Short mmCIF file of C-alpha atoms in Angstrom, two decimals:
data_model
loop_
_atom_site.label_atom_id
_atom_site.label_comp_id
_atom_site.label_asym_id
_atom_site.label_seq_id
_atom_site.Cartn_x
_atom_site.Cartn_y
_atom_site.Cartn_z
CA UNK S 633 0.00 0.00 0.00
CA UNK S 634 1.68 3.79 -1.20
CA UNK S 635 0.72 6.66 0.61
CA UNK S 636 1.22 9.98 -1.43
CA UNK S 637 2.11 13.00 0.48
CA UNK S 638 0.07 16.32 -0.37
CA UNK S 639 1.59 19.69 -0.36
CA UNK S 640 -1.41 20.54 2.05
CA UNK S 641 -0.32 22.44 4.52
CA UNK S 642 -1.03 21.20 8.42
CA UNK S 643 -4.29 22.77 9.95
CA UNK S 644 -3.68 26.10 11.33
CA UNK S 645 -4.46 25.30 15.07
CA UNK S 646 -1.53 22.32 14.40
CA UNK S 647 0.90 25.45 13.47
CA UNK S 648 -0.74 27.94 15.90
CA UNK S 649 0.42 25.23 18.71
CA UNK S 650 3.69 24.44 17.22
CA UNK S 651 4.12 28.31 17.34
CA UNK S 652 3.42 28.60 20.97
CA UNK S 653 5.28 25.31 21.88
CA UNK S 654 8.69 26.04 20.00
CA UNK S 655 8.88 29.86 19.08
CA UNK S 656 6.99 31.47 21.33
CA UNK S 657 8.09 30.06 24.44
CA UNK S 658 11.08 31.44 23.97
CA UNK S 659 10.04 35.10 24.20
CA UNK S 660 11.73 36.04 27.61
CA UNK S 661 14.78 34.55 26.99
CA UNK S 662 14.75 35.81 23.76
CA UNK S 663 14.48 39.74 24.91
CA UNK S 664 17.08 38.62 27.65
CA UNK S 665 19.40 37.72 24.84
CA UNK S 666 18.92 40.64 22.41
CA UNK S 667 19.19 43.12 25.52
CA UNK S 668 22.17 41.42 26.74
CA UNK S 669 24.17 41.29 23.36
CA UNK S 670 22.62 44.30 21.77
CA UNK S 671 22.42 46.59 24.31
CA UNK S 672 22.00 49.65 21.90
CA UNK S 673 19.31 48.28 20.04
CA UNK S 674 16.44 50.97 20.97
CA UNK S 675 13.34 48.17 20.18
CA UNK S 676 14.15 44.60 21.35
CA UNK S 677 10.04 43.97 20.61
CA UNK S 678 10.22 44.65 17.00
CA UNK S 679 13.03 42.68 16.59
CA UNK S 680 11.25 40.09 18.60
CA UNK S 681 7.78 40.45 16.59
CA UNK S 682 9.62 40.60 13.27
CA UNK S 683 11.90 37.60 14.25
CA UNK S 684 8.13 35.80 14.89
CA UNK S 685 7.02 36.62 11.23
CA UNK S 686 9.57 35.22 9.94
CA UNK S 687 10.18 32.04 11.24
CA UNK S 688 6.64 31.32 11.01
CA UNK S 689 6.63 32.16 6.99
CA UNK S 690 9.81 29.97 6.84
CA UNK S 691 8.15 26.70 8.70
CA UNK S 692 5.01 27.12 6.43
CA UNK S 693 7.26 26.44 3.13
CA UNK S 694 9.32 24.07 4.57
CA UNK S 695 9.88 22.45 8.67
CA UNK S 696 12.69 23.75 10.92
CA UNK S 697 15.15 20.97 12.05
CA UNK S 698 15.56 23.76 15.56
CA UNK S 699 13.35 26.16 15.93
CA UNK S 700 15.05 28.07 18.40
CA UNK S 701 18.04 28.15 17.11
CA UNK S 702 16.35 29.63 13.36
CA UNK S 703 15.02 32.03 16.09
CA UNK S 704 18.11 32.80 17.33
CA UNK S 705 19.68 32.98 14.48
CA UNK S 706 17.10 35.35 12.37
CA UNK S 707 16.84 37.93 15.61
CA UNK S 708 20.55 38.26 15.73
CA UNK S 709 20.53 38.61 12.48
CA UNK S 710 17.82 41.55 12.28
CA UNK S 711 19.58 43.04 15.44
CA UNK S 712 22.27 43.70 13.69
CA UNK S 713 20.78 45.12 10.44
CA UNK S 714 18.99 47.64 12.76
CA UNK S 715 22.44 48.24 14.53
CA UNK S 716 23.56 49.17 10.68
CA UNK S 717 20.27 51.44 10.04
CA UNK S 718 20.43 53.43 12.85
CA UNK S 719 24.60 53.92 12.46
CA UNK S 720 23.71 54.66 8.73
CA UNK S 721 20.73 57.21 9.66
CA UNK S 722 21.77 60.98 10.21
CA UNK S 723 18.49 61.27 12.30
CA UNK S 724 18.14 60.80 16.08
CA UNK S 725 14.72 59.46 16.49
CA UNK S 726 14.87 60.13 20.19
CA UNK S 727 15.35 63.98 20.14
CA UNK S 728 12.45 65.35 17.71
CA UNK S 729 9.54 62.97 19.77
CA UNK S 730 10.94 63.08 23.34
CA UNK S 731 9.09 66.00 23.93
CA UNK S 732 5.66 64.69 22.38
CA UNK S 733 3.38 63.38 25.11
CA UNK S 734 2.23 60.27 23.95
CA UNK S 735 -0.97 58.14 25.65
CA UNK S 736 -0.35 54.50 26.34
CA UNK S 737 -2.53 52.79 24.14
CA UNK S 738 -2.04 49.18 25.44
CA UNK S 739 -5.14 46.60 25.24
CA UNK S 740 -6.92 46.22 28.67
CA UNK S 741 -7.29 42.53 29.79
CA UNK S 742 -11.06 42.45 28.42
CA UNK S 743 -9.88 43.92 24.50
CA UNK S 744 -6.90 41.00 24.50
CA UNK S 745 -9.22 38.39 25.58
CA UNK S 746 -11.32 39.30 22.65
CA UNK S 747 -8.60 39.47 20.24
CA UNK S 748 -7.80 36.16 21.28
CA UNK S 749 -11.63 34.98 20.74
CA UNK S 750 -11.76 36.40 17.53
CA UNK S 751 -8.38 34.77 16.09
CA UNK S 752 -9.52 31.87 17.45
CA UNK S 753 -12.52 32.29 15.31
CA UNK S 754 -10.17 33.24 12.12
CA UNK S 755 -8.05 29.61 12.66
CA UNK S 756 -11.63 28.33 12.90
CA UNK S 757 -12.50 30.02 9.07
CA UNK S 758 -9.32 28.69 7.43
CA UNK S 759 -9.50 25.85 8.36
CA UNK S 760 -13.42 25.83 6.87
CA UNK S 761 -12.20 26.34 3.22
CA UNK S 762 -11.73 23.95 0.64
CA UNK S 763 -8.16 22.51 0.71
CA UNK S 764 -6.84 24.75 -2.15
CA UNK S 765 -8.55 27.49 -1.28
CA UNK S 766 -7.27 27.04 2.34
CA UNK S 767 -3.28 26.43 0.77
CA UNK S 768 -3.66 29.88 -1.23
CA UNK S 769 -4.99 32.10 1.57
CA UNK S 770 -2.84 30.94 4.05
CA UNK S 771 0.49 31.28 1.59
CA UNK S 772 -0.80 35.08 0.51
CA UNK S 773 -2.36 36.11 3.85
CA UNK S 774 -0.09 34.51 6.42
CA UNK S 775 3.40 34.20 4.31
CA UNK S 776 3.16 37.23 2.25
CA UNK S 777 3.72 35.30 -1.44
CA UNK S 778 2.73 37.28 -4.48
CA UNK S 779 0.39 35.69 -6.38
CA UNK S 780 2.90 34.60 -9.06
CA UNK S 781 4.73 32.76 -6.81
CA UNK S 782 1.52 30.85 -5.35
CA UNK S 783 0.57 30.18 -8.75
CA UNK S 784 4.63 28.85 -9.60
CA UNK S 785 4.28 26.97 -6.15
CA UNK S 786 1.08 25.11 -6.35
CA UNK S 787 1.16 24.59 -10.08
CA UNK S 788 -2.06 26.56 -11.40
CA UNK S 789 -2.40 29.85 -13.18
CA UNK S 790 -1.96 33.43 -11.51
CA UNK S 791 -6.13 33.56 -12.31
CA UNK S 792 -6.98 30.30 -10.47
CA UNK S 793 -5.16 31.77 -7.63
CA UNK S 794 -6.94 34.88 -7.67
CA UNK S 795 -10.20 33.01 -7.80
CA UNK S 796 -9.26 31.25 -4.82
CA UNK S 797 -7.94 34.08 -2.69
CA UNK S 798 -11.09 35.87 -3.30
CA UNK S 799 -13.36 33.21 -2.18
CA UNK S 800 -11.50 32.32 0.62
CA UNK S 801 -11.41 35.50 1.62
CA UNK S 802 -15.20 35.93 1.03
CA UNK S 803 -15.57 32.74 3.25
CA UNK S 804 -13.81 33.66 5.99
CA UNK S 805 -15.48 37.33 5.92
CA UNK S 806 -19.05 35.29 6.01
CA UNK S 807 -17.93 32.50 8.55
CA UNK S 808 -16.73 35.75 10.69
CA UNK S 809 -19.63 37.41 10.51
CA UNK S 810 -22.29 34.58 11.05
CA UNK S 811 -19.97 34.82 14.72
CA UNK S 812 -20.53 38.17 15.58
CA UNK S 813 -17.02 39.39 14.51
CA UNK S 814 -17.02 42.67 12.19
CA UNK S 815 -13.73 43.99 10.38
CA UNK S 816 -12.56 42.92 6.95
CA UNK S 817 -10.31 40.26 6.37
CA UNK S 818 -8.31 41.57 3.64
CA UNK S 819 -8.10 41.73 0.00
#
């Protein structure tokens, strides 16, 4: 008996769990790291957040061996090119807004627990779609690919993956809805 293997990719609570059980349980050691070796790095949580992005986009096209040490690896490496930025930049971010009085605008406890709801109602809508359907969305919306390189990736036309980007979308706008969740997803 031959089993074929599909270029599906796994169900997005499946990678929403392997996020928070190898990437994102490293946060605090993480920010301990970049602090400690980068000490004049002004924004250890974008490098954190953008360090996130990417090594989720990089286990969606193909699995990490270590996903801490990718982690590692792609936050020193963004440390650094923001190290070379700021050295390269004749402006001094700090002296033109340290005199603007600026409101904290962090999420109470009741408008995270929500956010939380509703993305748990998102991973609920992907997964909904049709396989192919579900493959496009999730390699436009979630790892950024143009729609030429969906289309080289999953062997259809640029079209076909329109078609399907615009009715998953669609979907997941309806399926969101029907649950009391208002925004747009995204064209």
């Amino acid at each position: 008996m031959s089993t074929s293997r599909t270029s599906e990719p796994p169900p997005i609570k499946d990678q929403a769990r392997w996020f928070l059980e190898e990437v994102h349980l490293h946060e605090a050691q993480l920010k301990s790291y970049l602090r400690g070796t980068f000490p004049s790095v002004r924004d250890v949580e974008d490098v954190v957040q953008e360090s996130y992005i990417r090594v989720w986009r990089r286990q969606l096209l193909r699995p990490l061996a270590s996903a801490r040490s990718f982690l590692y690896q792609v936050a020193r490496n963004l440390a650094i090119d923001t190290l070379r930025r700021e050295a390269v930049s004749p402006l001094d971010p700090t002296s033109a807004t340290a005199a603007l009085a600026v409101p904290d605008c962090k999420p109470d406890a009741a408008e995270l627990a929500c956010t939380s709801e509703e993305f748990e109602i998102l991973l609920e809508a992907i997964e909904a779609l049709p396989p192919r359907c579900r493959e496009v969305v999730v390699l436009r919306k979630i790892c950024g690919l143009s729609p030429q390189e969906i289309a080289l990736k999953l062997g259809m036309s640029q079209g076909t993956v329109h078609i399907h980007g615009a009715k998953g979308v669609r979907r997941c706008e309806a399926f969101l809805r029907q649950r009391g969740v208002r925004g747009k997803v995204g064209a």
